[in-house]
Amino acid sequence: MKLLDLSILLMSIGILLIIISFFFKNSSQKIEKDVEELSISIFQETNNLKRRMKIVEEELLLEPEFQVKSKTAPSPQQVQSPKVQQVMQAVQQAAQASKVTSTTTQTKPIHQIIVSQVHELNKQGLSVAEISIRSNLTEEQVRQVIANGGR
């Protein structure tokens, strides 16, 4: 009789635990939902950052000075605002100051991308000074690249 009472007691406890488990929320589903929401928000943030970086890169590369000159179009100096002209002058002064220090240091080889950029800017009719500012090279290096034809 005791064996039968023990098995009935264990069975009733098991059934009771099963019924109680239906009333408790499944925490793993909540965690899965939280992780999914987090991954979606991270994905959206990275896409927003990529889009912003692309806009910034385009703004840096597509300034008015990079437009192809036509015979009737005004020169870039006439189109630029005074603030842009001030920035350009400051950059030129900084470039000239860096030229003094760079002449004392050993010259590094110029990357092929910069060489092709120098040639494209030269084809657009920009002066050596403007090319040196945009390519971060000294005027002497720009003249050497143009004279060597990319070699």
XYZ file of N, CA, C and O in Angstrom:
604
model
N 0.803 -1.178 0.000
C 0.000 0.000 0.000
C 0.862 1.264 0.000
O 0.488 2.236 -0.645
N 1.951 1.233 0.689
C 2.824 2.385 0.744
C 3.432 2.691 -0.623
O 3.624 3.847 -0.970
N 3.728 1.644 -1.384
C 4.314 1.831 -2.701
C 3.312 2.517 -3.626
O 3.675 3.389 -4.411
N 2.078 2.129 -3.547
C 1.035 2.724 -4.363
C 0.813 4.197 -3.969
O 0.640 5.052 -4.834
N 0.832 4.488 -2.665
C 0.675 5.870 -2.201
C 1.839 6.741 -2.671
O 1.638 7.898 -3.052
N 3.054 6.189 -2.639
C 4.229 6.935 -3.068
C 4.171 7.245 -4.564
O 4.464 8.360 -4.995
N 3.755 6.275 -5.384
C 3.683 6.505 -6.832
C 2.583 7.497 -7.162
O 2.742 8.342 -8.060
N 1.450 7.450 -6.452
C 0.363 8.400 -6.682
C 0.824 9.807 -6.275
O 0.556 10.798 -6.965
N 1.554 9.898 -5.160
C 2.056 11.176 -4.699
C 3.038 11.781 -5.714
O 2.956 12.957 -6.060
N 3.950 10.968 -6.231
C 4.925 11.446 -7.223
C 4.235 11.854 -8.528
O 4.603 12.862 -9.145
N 3.243 11.086 -8.943
C 2.531 11.400 -10.169
C 1.750 12.705 -10.006
O 1.735 13.546 -10.918
N 1.116 12.899 -8.890
C 0.341 14.124 -8.669
C 1.277 15.346 -8.576
O 0.945 16.416 -9.075
N 2.430 15.168 -7.955
C 3.409 16.263 -7.906
C 3.888 16.602 -9.318
O 4.008 17.774 -9.676
N 4.149 15.638 -10.154
C 4.584 15.854 -11.540
C 3.537 16.583 -12.345
O 3.846 17.524 -13.095
N 2.282 16.162 -12.220
C 1.190 16.820 -12.949
C 1.038 18.266 -12.467
O 0.846 19.187 -13.270
N 1.151 18.464 -11.168
C 1.053 19.809 -10.604
C 2.169 20.710 -11.133
O 1.944 21.874 -11.493
N 3.385 20.179 -11.199
C 4.518 20.962 -11.731
C 4.329 21.287 -13.209
O 4.673 22.386 -13.659
N 3.789 20.389 -13.973
C 3.529 20.644 -15.405
C 2.503 21.757 -15.555
O 2.656 22.661 -16.377
N 1.438 21.691 -14.737
C 0.402 22.733 -14.803
C 0.989 24.084 -14.387
O 0.717 25.110 -15.025
N 1.800 24.112 -13.356
C 2.411 25.366 -12.903
C 3.355 25.926 -13.969
O 3.437 27.146 -14.160
N 4.051 25.081 -14.712
C 4.998 25.561 -15.733
C 4.294 26.297 -16.863
O 4.885 27.149 -17.515
N 3.026 26.006 -17.112
C 2.287 26.730 -18.148
C 2.012 28.182 -17.751
O 1.841 29.040 -18.602
N 1.965 28.456 -16.462
C 1.655 29.801 -16.001
C 2.882 30.716 -15.948
O 2.752 31.922 -15.890
N 4.065 30.143 -15.923
C 5.288 30.958 -15.916
C 5.667 31.313 -17.340
O 5.550 30.502 -18.252
N 6.105 32.561 -17.506
C 6.537 33.003 -18.834
C 7.865 32.352 -19.176
O 8.716 32.149 -18.318
N 8.030 32.129 -20.452
C 9.281 31.543 -20.916
C 10.302 32.670 -21.069
O 10.171 33.528 -21.935
N 11.308 32.704 -20.227
C 12.285 33.794 -20.247
C 13.203 33.718 -21.462
O 13.722 34.736 -21.913
N 13.384 32.543 -22.016
C 14.261 32.449 -23.187
C 13.636 33.148 -24.393
O 14.348 33.730 -25.211
N 12.329 33.122 -24.514
C 11.683 33.838 -25.615
C 11.869 35.341 -25.464
O 12.102 36.050 -26.448
N 11.799 35.837 -24.239
C 12.005 37.264 -23.996
C 13.442 37.648 -24.330
O 13.696 38.687 -24.947
N 14.391 36.819 -23.957
C 15.798 37.091 -24.253
C 16.032 37.069 -25.759
O 16.724 37.943 -26.298
N 15.450 36.101 -26.452
C 15.586 36.032 -27.909
C 15.015 37.289 -28.568
O 15.604 37.835 -29.498
N 13.872 37.744 -28.071
C 13.247 38.943 -28.622
C 14.132 40.162 -28.376
O 14.333 40.990 -29.269
N 14.704 40.281 -27.180
C 15.595 41.400 -26.859
C 16.840 41.394 -27.743
O 17.275 42.433 -28.237
N 17.426 40.227 -27.950
C 18.620 40.116 -28.795
C 18.289 40.483 -30.234
O 19.053 41.177 -30.912
N 17.126 40.054 -30.697
C 16.716 40.383 -32.062
C 16.522 41.886 -32.232
O 16.977 42.479 -33.215
N 15.872 42.529 -31.264
C 15.684 43.974 -31.325
C 17.020 44.708 -31.273
O 17.233 45.686 -31.985
N 17.931 44.218 -30.447
C 19.253 44.829 -30.347
C 20.020 44.699 -31.657
O 20.641 45.655 -32.119
N 19.971 43.529 -32.266
C 20.698 43.340 -33.523
C 20.103 44.208 -34.634
O 20.833 44.758 -35.459
N 18.788 44.375 -34.637
C 18.157 45.236 -35.641
C 18.580 46.687 -35.434
O 18.910 47.398 -36.385
N 18.597 47.140 -34.183
C 18.980 48.529 -33.924
C 20.451 48.764 -34.271
O 20.803 49.819 -34.807
N 21.318 47.803 -33.995
C 22.734 47.933 -34.357
C 22.886 47.989 -35.872
O 23.658 48.789 -36.405
N 22.148 47.143 -36.569
C 22.188 47.142 -38.032
C 21.750 48.491 -38.583
O 22.384 49.036 -39.495
N 20.674 49.053 -38.027
C 20.199 50.355 -38.489
C 21.224 51.449 -38.206
O 21.454 52.323 -39.045
N 21.837 51.408 -37.046
C 22.850 52.410 -36.703
C 24.056 52.332 -37.635
O 24.573 53.354 -38.078
N 24.523 51.114 -37.920
C 25.670 50.990 -38.825
C 25.307 51.482 -40.224
O 26.129 52.118 -40.892
N 24.096 51.206 -40.667
C 23.674 51.718 -41.980
C 23.621 53.243 -41.982
O 24.031 53.881 -42.954
N 23.119 53.831 -40.898
C 23.084 55.293 -40.804
C 24.496 55.865 -40.814
O 24.759 56.872 -41.479
N 25.417 55.239 -40.087
C 26.800 55.712 -40.062
C 27.453 55.593 -41.434
O 28.181 56.489 -41.867
N 27.195 54.484 -42.113
C 27.750 54.309 -43.456
C 27.215 55.381 -44.404
O 27.963 55.933 -45.213
N 25.928 55.662 -44.303
C 25.329 56.672 -45.164
C 25.941 58.047 -44.870
O 26.280 58.793 -45.782
N 26.127 58.359 -43.597
C 26.729 59.647 -43.232
C 28.167 59.733 -43.717
O 28.606 60.785 -44.196
N 28.922 58.642 -43.578
C 30.309 58.631 -44.052
C 30.358 58.843 -45.562
O 31.226 59.561 -46.060
N 29.433 58.226 -46.278
C 29.406 58.384 -47.725
C 29.125 59.838 -48.096
O 29.753 60.393 -48.995
N 28.214 60.476 -47.366
C 27.891 61.870 -47.637
C 29.099 62.756 -47.363
O 29.429 63.646 -48.155
N 29.786 62.499 -46.255
C 30.971 63.294 -45.916
C 32.055 63.100 -46.963
O 32.698 64.056 -47.396
N 32.279 61.852 -47.385
C 33.296 61.588 -48.405
C 32.948 62.300 -49.707
O 33.819 62.863 -50.369
N 31.673 62.273 -50.078
C 31.266 62.954 -51.305
C 31.472 64.463 -51.190
O 31.888 65.110 -52.145
N 31.169 65.012 -50.014
C 31.364 66.447 -49.822
C 32.840 66.816 -49.912
O 33.196 67.853 -50.455
N 33.700 65.951 -49.382
C 35.131 66.233 -49.433
C 35.679 66.113 -50.844
O 36.568 66.852 -51.239
N 35.155 65.166 -51.603
C 35.685 64.932 -52.938
C 35.022 65.799 -54.007
O 35.613 66.048 -55.048
N 33.830 66.259 -53.776
C 33.099 66.980 -54.822
C 32.928 68.455 -54.487
O 31.861 69.024 -54.634
N 33.984 69.091 -54.059
C 33.942 70.526 -53.815
C 33.886 71.239 -55.158
O 34.220 70.680 -56.192
N 33.481 72.507 -55.170
C 33.357 73.231 -56.445
C 34.656 73.313 -57.219
O 34.645 73.429 -58.432
N 35.806 73.241 -56.558
C 37.083 73.348 -57.250
C 37.340 72.152 -58.170
O 38.149 72.218 -59.062
N 36.637 71.031 -57.948
C 36.886 69.841 -58.749
C 36.054 69.809 -60.025
O 36.148 68.878 -60.793
N 35.233 70.809 -60.271
C 34.426 70.825 -61.468
C 35.304 71.120 -62.676
O 36.276 71.864 -62.597
N 34.910 70.548 -63.812
C 35.648 70.774 -65.039
C 35.384 72.199 -65.506
O 34.249 72.667 -65.518
N 36.443 72.882 -65.876
C 36.309 74.281 -66.292
C 35.821 74.352 -67.733
O 36.244 73.591 -68.594
N 34.908 75.266 -67.967
C 34.479 75.532 -69.343
C 34.915 76.946 -69.710
O 35.310 77.730 -68.855
N 34.808 77.295 -70.991
C 35.299 78.589 -71.442
C 34.479 79.744 -70.868
O 35.004 80.811 -70.623
N 33.163 79.516 -70.648
C 32.307 80.590 -70.159
C 32.133 80.572 -68.647
O 31.612 81.525 -68.088
N 32.554 79.511 -67.988
C 32.357 79.403 -66.542
C 33.354 80.288 -65.813
O 34.491 80.448 -66.240
N 32.944 80.887 -64.687
C 33.873 81.693 -63.899
C 34.905 80.807 -63.217
O 34.704 79.615 -63.035
N 36.021 81.406 -62.858
C 37.082 80.638 -62.212
C 36.655 80.247 -60.803
O 35.787 80.890 -60.215
N 37.256 79.193 -60.222
C 36.878 78.765 -58.877
C 37.075 79.859 -57.832
O 36.362 79.919 -56.853
N 38.041 80.764 -58.039
C 38.253 81.828 -57.074
C 37.060 82.789 -57.058
O 36.737 83.366 -56.041
N 36.407 82.986 -58.209
C 35.261 83.862 -58.265
C 34.030 83.219 -57.637
O 33.171 83.902 -57.110
N 33.928 81.883 -57.695
C 32.780 81.160 -57.177
C 32.880 80.989 -55.665
O 31.882 80.968 -54.970
N 34.074 80.890 -55.121
C 34.281 80.594 -53.710
C 33.815 81.734 -52.825
O 33.930 82.905 -53.167
N 33.310 81.343 -51.660
C 32.933 82.341 -50.668
C 34.186 82.828 -49.955
O 35.232 82.182 -50.014
N 34.094 83.954 -49.265
C 35.281 84.461 -48.551
C 35.796 83.468 -47.505
O 37.001 83.365 -47.299
N 34.882 82.759 -46.876
C 35.313 81.797 -45.855
C 36.130 80.672 -46.489
O 37.150 80.261 -45.954
N 35.688 80.194 -47.641
C 36.432 79.142 -48.340
C 37.802 79.663 -48.752
O 38.808 78.954 -48.650
N 37.857 80.909 -49.195
C 39.142 81.489 -49.592
C 40.080 81.599 -48.396
O 41.276 81.344 -48.512
N 39.527 81.956 -47.227
C 40.353 82.029 -46.024
C 40.905 80.666 -45.660
O 42.076 80.526 -45.303
N 40.053 79.652 -45.758
C 40.496 78.285 -45.448
C 41.580 77.854 -46.431
O 42.580 77.258 -46.039
N 41.378 78.175 -47.714
C 42.375 77.813 -48.727
C 43.713 78.495 -48.440
O 44.773 77.893 -48.566
N 43.671 79.771 -48.035
C 44.904 80.484 -47.713
C 45.587 79.860 -46.510
O 46.813 79.709 -46.489
N 44.802 79.484 -45.509
C 45.383 78.855 -44.317
C 46.023 77.519 -44.670
O 47.115 77.185 -44.185
N 45.362 76.768 -45.558
C 45.917 75.485 -45.979
C 47.198 75.697 -46.776
O 48.178 74.960 -46.610
N 47.211 76.719 -47.628
C 48.423 77.015 -48.396
C 49.573 77.387 -47.478
O 50.704 76.946 -47.676
N 49.286 78.204 -46.458
C 50.336 78.584 -45.522
C 50.849 77.373 -44.751
O 52.047 77.223 -44.545
N 49.912 76.491 -44.349
C 50.333 75.285 -43.635
C 51.152 74.383 -44.547
O 52.132 73.765 -44.118
N 50.759 74.325 -45.813
C 51.504 73.499 -46.762
C 52.906 74.055 -46.978
O 53.889 73.313 -47.049
N 53.024 75.375 -47.060
C 54.338 75.981 -47.233
C 55.201 75.769 -46.000
O 56.403 75.534 -46.104
N 54.598 75.844 -44.821
C 55.348 75.601 -43.585
C 55.810 74.158 -43.511
O 56.919 73.867 -43.058
N 54.964 73.230 -43.978
C 55.355 71.821 -43.940
C 56.420 71.515 -44.998
O 57.194 70.575 -44.847
N 56.458 72.314 -46.066
C 57.478 72.106 -47.087
C 58.869 72.354 -46.522
O 59.816 71.654 -46.861
N 58.977 73.334 -45.652
C 60.272 73.651 -45.057
C 60.766 72.475 -44.230
O 61.925 72.086 -44.309
N 59.864 71.857 -43.477
C 60.273 70.714 -42.651
C 60.447 69.457 -43.491
O 61.267 68.611 -43.175
N 59.669 69.338 -44.584
C 59.766 68.120 -45.381
C 61.033 68.092 -46.230
O 61.478 67.027 -46.644
N 61.606 69.230 -46.528
C 62.823 69.236 -47.329
C 63.999 68.691 -46.531
O 64.940 68.144 -47.110
N 63.938 68.824 -45.216
C 65.023 68.288 -44.388
C 64.871 66.805 -44.135
O 65.845 66.134 -43.826
N 63.651 66.272 -44.254
C 63.449 64.837 -44.035
C 63.622 64.085 -45.342
O 63.593 64.661 -46.420
N 63.762 62.777 -45.198
C 63.953 61.935 -46.378
C 62.615 61.780 -47.097
O 61.583 61.598 -46.460
N 62.617 61.830 -48.443
C 61.375 61.740 -49.189
C 60.913 60.296 -49.273
O 61.709 59.377 -49.449
N 59.599 60.125 -49.166
C 58.989 58.810 -49.277
C 58.477 58.634 -50.696
O 58.155 59.620 -51.364
N 58.330 57.389 -51.166
C 57.757 57.191 -52.499
C 56.288 57.631 -52.509
O 55.586 57.484 -51.521
N 55.855 58.178 -53.629
C 54.495 58.682 -53.762
C 53.607 57.546 -54.247
O 53.935 56.855 -55.214
N 52.476 57.378 -53.578
C 51.544 56.292 -53.921
C 50.949 56.526 -55.306
O 50.752 57.671 -55.735
N 50.658 55.448 -56.003
C 50.172 55.526 -57.378
C 48.825 56.250 -57.471
O 48.559 56.954 -58.448
N 47.988 56.127 -56.451
C 46.691 56.808 -56.461
C 46.898 58.318 -56.452
O 46.229 59.061 -57.184
N 47.860 58.779 -55.659
C 48.138 60.219 -55.604
C 48.726 60.689 -56.927
O 48.416 61.782 -57.404
N 49.557 59.847 -57.536
C 50.140 60.197 -58.837
C 49.027 60.380 -59.872
O 49.010 61.372 -60.613
N 48.063 59.444 -59.898
C 46.970 59.577 -60.865
C 46.093 60.782 -60.539
O 45.592 61.456 -61.441
N 45.927 61.088 -59.236
C 45.164 62.271 -58.854
C 45.863 63.538 -59.354
O 45.222 64.450 -59.875
N 47.174 63.588 -59.221
C 47.940 64.750 -59.680
C 47.767 64.930 -61.185
O 47.553 66.048 -61.677
N 47.820 63.833 -61.923
C 47.669 63.929 -63.378
C 46.265 64.402 -63.758
O 46.115 65.214 -64.685
N 45.246 63.909 -63.061
C 43.883 64.335 -63.367
C 43.686 65.816 -63.056
O 43.066 66.534 -63.834
N 44.222 66.262 -61.939
C 44.103 67.681 -61.594
C 44.872 68.552 -62.584
O 44.432 69.650 -62.937
N 46.007 68.040 -63.053
C 46.780 68.772 -64.051
C 46.000 68.859 -65.363
O 45.996 69.900 -66.024
N 45.316 67.777 -65.741
C 44.511 67.783 -66.962
C 43.359 68.779 -66.862
O 42.922 69.335 -67.862
N 42.858 68.996 -65.627
C 41.757 69.934 -65.423
C 42.230 71.379 -65.468
O 41.425 72.300 -65.427
N 43.540 71.578 -65.543
C 44.070 72.922 -65.694
C 44.387 73.623 -64.387
O 44.532 74.837 -64.367
N 44.488 72.887 -63.299
C 44.815 73.503 -62.021
C 46.297 73.826 -61.952
O 47.126 73.163 -62.580
N 46.631 74.835 -61.163
C 48.035 75.221 -61.018
C 48.756 74.222 -60.113
O 48.134 73.431 -59.402
N 50.075 74.285 -60.139
C 50.892 73.396 -59.327
C 50.607 73.629 -57.841
O 50.537 72.688 -57.053
N 50.395 74.874 -57.452
C 50.106 75.197 -56.046
C 48.792 74.569 -55.607
O 48.701 73.982 -54.521
N 47.758 74.669 -56.453
C 46.471 74.075 -56.106
C 46.571 72.563 -56.034
O 45.995 71.931 -55.160
N 47.304 71.963 -56.956
C 47.476 70.503 -56.955
C 48.222 70.071 -55.701
O 47.877 69.060 -55.078
N 49.226 70.841 -55.302
C 49.995 70.458 -54.116
C 49.129 70.518 -52.866
O 49.277 69.687 -51.970
N 48.208 71.454 -52.798
C 47.309 71.548 -51.642
C 46.365 70.358 -51.607
O 46.170 69.731 -50.566
N 45.796 70.029 -52.739
C 44.802 68.950 -52.782
C 45.420 67.568 -52.630
O 44.767 66.647 -52.171
N 46.652 67.415 -53.017
C 47.281 66.092 -52.949
C 48.203 65.932 -51.752
O 48.778 64.870 -51.563
N 48.365 66.996 -50.958
C 49.261 66.976 -49.788
C 50.705 66.681 -50.180
O 51.443 66.028 -49.445
N 51.084 67.129 -51.343
C 52.466 67.004 -51.797
C 53.076 68.403 -51.879
O 52.357 69.396 -51.958
N 54.380 68.453 -51.879
C 55.028 69.742 -52.072
C 54.931 70.108 -53.553
O 54.690 69.246 -54.409
N 55.124 71.377 -53.837
C 55.062 71.807 -55.234
C 56.156 71.136 -56.056
O 55.957 70.801 -57.224
N 57.298 70.926 -55.429
C 58.400 70.249 -56.123
C 58.021 68.808 -56.462
O 58.289 68.324 -57.569
N 57.369 68.120 -55.521
C 56.937 66.746 -55.785
C 55.902 66.711 -56.905
O 55.928 65.823 -57.759
N 54.995 67.700 -56.921
C 53.987 67.759 -57.982
C 54.665 67.962 -59.330
O 54.329 67.300 -60.316
N 55.644 68.856 -59.367
C 56.358 69.081 -60.637
C 57.081 67.812 -61.089
O 57.111 67.496 -62.287
N 57.669 67.091 -60.131
C 58.363 65.841 -60.483
C 57.383 64.803 -61.022
O 57.679 64.115 -62.005
N 56.214 64.683 -60.393
C 55.214 63.699 -60.863
C 54.748 64.054 -62.263
O 54.644 63.179 -63.139
N 54.504 65.334 -62.504
C 54.039 65.751 -63.831
C 55.161 65.532 -64.863
O 54.911 65.066 -65.972
N 56.392 65.846 -64.493
C 57.519 65.696 -65.424
C 57.786 64.227 -65.719
O 58.098 63.860 -66.854
N 57.655 63.354 -64.710
C 57.948 61.930 -64.898
C 56.817 61.188 -65.589
O 56.997 60.062 -66.023
N 55.664 61.789 -65.655
C 54.546 61.124 -66.312
C 54.053 59.913 -65.540
O 53.548 58.963 -66.130
N 54.191 59.899 -64.232
C 53.677 58.804 -63.405
C 54.669 57.747 -63.058
O 54.351 56.752 -62.425
N 55.924 57.891 -63.471
C 56.917 56.871 -63.147
C 57.573 57.134 -61.835
O 57.675 58.163 -61.314
